[in-house]
CSV table of C-alpha atoms in Angstrom, one decimal:
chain,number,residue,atom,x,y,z
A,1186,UNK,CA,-226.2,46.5,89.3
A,1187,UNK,CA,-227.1,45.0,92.6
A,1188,UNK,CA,-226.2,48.5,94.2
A,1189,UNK,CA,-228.6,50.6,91.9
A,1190,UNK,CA,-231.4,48.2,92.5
A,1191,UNK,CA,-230.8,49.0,96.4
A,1192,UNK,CA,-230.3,52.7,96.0
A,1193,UNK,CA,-234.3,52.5,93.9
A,1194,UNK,CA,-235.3,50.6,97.1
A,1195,UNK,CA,-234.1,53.2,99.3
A,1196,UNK,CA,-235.8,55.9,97.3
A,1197,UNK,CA,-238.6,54.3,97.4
A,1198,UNK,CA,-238.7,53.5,101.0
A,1199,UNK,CA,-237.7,56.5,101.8
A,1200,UNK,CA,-239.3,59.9,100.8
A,1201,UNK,CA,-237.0,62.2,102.7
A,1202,UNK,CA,-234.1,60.2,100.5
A,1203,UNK,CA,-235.8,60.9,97.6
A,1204,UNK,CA,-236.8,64.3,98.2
A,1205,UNK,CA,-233.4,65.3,98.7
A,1206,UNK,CA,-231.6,62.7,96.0
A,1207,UNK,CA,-234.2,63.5,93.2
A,1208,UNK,CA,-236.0,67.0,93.8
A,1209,UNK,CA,-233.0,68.9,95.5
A,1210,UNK,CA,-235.7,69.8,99.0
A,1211,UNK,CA,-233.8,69.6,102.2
A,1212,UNK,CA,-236.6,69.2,104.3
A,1213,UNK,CA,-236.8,70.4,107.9
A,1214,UNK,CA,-236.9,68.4,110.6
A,1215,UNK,CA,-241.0,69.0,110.9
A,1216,UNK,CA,-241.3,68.2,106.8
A,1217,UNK,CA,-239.5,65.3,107.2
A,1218,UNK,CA,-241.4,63.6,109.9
A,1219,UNK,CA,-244.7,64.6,107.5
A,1220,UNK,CA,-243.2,62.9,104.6
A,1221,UNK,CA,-242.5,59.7,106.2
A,1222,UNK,CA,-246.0,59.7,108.1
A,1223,UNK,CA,-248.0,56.0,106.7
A,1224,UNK,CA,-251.1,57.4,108.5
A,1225,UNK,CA,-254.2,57.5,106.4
A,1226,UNK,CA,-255.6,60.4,107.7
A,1227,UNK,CA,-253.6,63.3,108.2
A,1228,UNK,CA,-254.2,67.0,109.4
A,1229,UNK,CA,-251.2,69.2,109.1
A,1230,UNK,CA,-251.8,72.7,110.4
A,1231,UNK,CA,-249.1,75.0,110.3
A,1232,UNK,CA,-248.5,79.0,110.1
A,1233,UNK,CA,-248.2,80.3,106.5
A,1234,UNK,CA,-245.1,80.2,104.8
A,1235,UNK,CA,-243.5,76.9,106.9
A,1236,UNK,CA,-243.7,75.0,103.6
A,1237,UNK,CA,-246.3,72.7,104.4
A,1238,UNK,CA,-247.9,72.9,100.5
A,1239,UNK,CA,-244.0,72.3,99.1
A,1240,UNK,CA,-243.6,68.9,101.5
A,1241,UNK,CA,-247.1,67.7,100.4
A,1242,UNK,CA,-245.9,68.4,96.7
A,1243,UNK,CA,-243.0,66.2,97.9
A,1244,UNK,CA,-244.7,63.7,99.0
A,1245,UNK,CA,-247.2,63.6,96.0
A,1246,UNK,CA,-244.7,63.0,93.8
A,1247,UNK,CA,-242.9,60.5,96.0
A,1248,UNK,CA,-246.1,58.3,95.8
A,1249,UNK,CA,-246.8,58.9,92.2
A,1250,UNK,CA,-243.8,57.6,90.8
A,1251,UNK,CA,-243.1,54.8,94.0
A,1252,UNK,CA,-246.6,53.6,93.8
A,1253,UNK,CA,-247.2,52.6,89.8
A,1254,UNK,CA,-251.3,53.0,88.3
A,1255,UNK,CA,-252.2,55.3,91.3
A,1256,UNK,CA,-254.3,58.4,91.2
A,1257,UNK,CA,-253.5,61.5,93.4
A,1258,UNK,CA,-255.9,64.4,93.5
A,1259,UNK,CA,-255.0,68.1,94.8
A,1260,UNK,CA,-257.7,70.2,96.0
A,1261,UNK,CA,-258.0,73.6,97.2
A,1262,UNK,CA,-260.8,76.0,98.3
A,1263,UNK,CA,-260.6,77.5,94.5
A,1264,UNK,CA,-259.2,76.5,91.3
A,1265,UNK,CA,-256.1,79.0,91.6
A,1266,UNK,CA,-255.5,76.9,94.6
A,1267,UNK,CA,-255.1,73.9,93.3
A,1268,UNK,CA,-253.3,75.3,90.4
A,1269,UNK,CA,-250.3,76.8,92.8
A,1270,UNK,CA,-250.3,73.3,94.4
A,1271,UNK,CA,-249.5,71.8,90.7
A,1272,UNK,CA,-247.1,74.5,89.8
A,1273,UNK,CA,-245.3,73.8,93.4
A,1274,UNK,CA,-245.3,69.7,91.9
A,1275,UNK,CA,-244.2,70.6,88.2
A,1276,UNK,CA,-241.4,73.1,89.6
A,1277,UNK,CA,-239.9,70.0,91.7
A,1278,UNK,CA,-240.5,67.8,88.6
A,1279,UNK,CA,-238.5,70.3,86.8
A,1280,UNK,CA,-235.4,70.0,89.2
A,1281,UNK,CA,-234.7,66.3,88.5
A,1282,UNK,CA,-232.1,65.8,85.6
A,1283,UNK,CA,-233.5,65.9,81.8
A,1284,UNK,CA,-232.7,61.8,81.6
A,1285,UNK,CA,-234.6,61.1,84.9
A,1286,UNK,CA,-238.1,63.5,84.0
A,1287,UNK,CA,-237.9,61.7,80.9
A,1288,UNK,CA,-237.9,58.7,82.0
A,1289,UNK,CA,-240.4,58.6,84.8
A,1290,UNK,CA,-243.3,61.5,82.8
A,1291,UNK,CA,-245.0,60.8,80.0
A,1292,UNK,CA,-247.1,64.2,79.8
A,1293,UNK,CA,-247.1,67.5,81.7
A,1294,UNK,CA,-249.8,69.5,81.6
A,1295,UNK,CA,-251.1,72.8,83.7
A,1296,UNK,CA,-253.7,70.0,85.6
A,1297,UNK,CA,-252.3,66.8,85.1
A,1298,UNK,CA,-248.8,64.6,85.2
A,1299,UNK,CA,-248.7,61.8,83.5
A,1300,UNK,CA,-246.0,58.9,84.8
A,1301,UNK,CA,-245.0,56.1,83.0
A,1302,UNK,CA,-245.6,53.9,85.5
A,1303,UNK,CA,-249.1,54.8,84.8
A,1304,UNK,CA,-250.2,56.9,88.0
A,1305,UNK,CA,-251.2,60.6,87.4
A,1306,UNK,CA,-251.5,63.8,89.8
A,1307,UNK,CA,-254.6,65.7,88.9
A,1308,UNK,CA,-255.5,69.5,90.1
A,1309,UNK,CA,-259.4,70.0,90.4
A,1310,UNK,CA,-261.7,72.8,91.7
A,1311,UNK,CA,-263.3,72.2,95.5
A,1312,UNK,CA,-266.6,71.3,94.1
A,1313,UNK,CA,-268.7,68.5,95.4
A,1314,UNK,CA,-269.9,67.7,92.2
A,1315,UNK,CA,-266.9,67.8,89.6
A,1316,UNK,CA,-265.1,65.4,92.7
A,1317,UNK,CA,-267.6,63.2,92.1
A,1318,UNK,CA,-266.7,60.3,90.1
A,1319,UNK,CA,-262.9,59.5,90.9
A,1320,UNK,CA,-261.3,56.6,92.7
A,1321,UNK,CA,-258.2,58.4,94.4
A,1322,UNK,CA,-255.4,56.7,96.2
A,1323,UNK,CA,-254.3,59.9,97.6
A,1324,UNK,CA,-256.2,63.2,98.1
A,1325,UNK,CA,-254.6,66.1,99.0
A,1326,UNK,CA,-257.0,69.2,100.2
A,1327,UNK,CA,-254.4,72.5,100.7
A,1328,UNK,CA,-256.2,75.5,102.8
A,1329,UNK,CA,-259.0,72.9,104.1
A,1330,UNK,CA,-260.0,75.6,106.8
A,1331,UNK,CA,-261.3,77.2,103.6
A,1332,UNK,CA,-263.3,75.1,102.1
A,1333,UNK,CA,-267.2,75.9,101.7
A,1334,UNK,CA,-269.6,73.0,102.5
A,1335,UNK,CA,-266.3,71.2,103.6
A,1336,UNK,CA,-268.2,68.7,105.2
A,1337,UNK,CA,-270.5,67.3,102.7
A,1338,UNK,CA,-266.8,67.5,100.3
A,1339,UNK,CA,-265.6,65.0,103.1
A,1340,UNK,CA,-267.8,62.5,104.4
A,1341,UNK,CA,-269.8,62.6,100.7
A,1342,UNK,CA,-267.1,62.6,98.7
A,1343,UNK,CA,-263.7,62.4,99.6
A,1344,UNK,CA,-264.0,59.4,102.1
A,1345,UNK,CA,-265.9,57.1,99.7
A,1346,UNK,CA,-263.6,57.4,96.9
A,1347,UNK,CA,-260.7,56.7,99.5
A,1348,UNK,CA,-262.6,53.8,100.5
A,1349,UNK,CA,-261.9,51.5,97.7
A,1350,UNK,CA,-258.5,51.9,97.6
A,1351,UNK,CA,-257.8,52.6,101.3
A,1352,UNK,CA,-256.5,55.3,100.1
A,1353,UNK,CA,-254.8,58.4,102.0
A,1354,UNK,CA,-256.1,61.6,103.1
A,1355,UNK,CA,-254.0,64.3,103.5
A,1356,UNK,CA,-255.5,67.6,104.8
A,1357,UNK,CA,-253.2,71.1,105.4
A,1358,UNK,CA,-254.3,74.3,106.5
A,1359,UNK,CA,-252.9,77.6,108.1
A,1360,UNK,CA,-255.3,77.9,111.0
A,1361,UNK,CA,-258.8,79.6,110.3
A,1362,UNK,CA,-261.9,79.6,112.6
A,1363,UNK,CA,-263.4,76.9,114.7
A,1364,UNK,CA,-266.3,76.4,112.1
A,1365,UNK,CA,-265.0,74.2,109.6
A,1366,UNK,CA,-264.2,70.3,109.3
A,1367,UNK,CA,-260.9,71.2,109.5
């Protein structure tokens, strides 16, 4: 017993351990060191296809279920954004074994997990005003360089509901213009 409750500790100190333990990822060198950045603010830019939206998947779920009564948002420049960012999440929920899934989601649905523990990851539309509203302890905005009006979105929006829970930002984009936030 005393070694499962230091393997749990090690999963959740650890969210390279997990990744690989739980979702079956073998992260890169370069993914790892992203999911075991603390920083609250962090801009990942990275060529396309280098997996950058997979480790920040990763590293969503590692929160959620490490971190109990904890909200995670995911938002894109569009909707269909957002939603391949939950489908990348749900796909790496589905790799865990049956008795584990069951045990640490309540409900699945196409823009919202559930946990047990009471946290949730939520998929929403880059739109200043459906943002509004929510008290996030992790926000995760995919294709930033993208994003219309990204700079009301982040110093409106996005830092203030951080702000309360000094919560994390994580921002990813494939690079895109000088114009933007970003």
């Amino acid at each position: 017993m005393d070694r499962l409750c230091e393997i749990a500790e090690e999963l959740r100190e650890d969210p390279v351990l997990f990744a690989k333990t739980l979702l079956g990822f073998e992260p890169k060198p370069y993914q790892a060191e992203l999911l075991r950045d603390n920083s609250k603010r962090i801009a990942v830019r990275m060529c396309r296809q280098a997996g950058k939206s997979t480790t920040i998947a990763v590293k969503a779920i590692w929160f959620a279920v490490t971190h109990p009564r904890t909200l995670t948002l995911i938002v894109s420049a569009s909707m269909r954004q957002s939603m391949i960012m939950m489908d990348k999440v749900q796909e790496l929920l589905g790799r865990m074994p049956r008795p584990l899934q069951r045990l640490l989601i309540a409900k699945m649905q196409r823009t919202v997990v559930r946990f047990r523990n009471g946290s949730q990851i939520v998929a929403l539309p880059c739109s200043v005003h459906l943002l509004r509203g929510y008290t996030a302890h992790l926000v995760l905005v995919d294709e930033a360089a993208f994003v219309r009006d990204d700079e009301d979105l982040f110093y409106n929006v996005l830092y203030p509901m951080l702000s309360t829970t000094d919560g994390t930002l994580i921002v990813s984009s494939t690079p895109w213009g000088t114009d933007s936030v970003f």
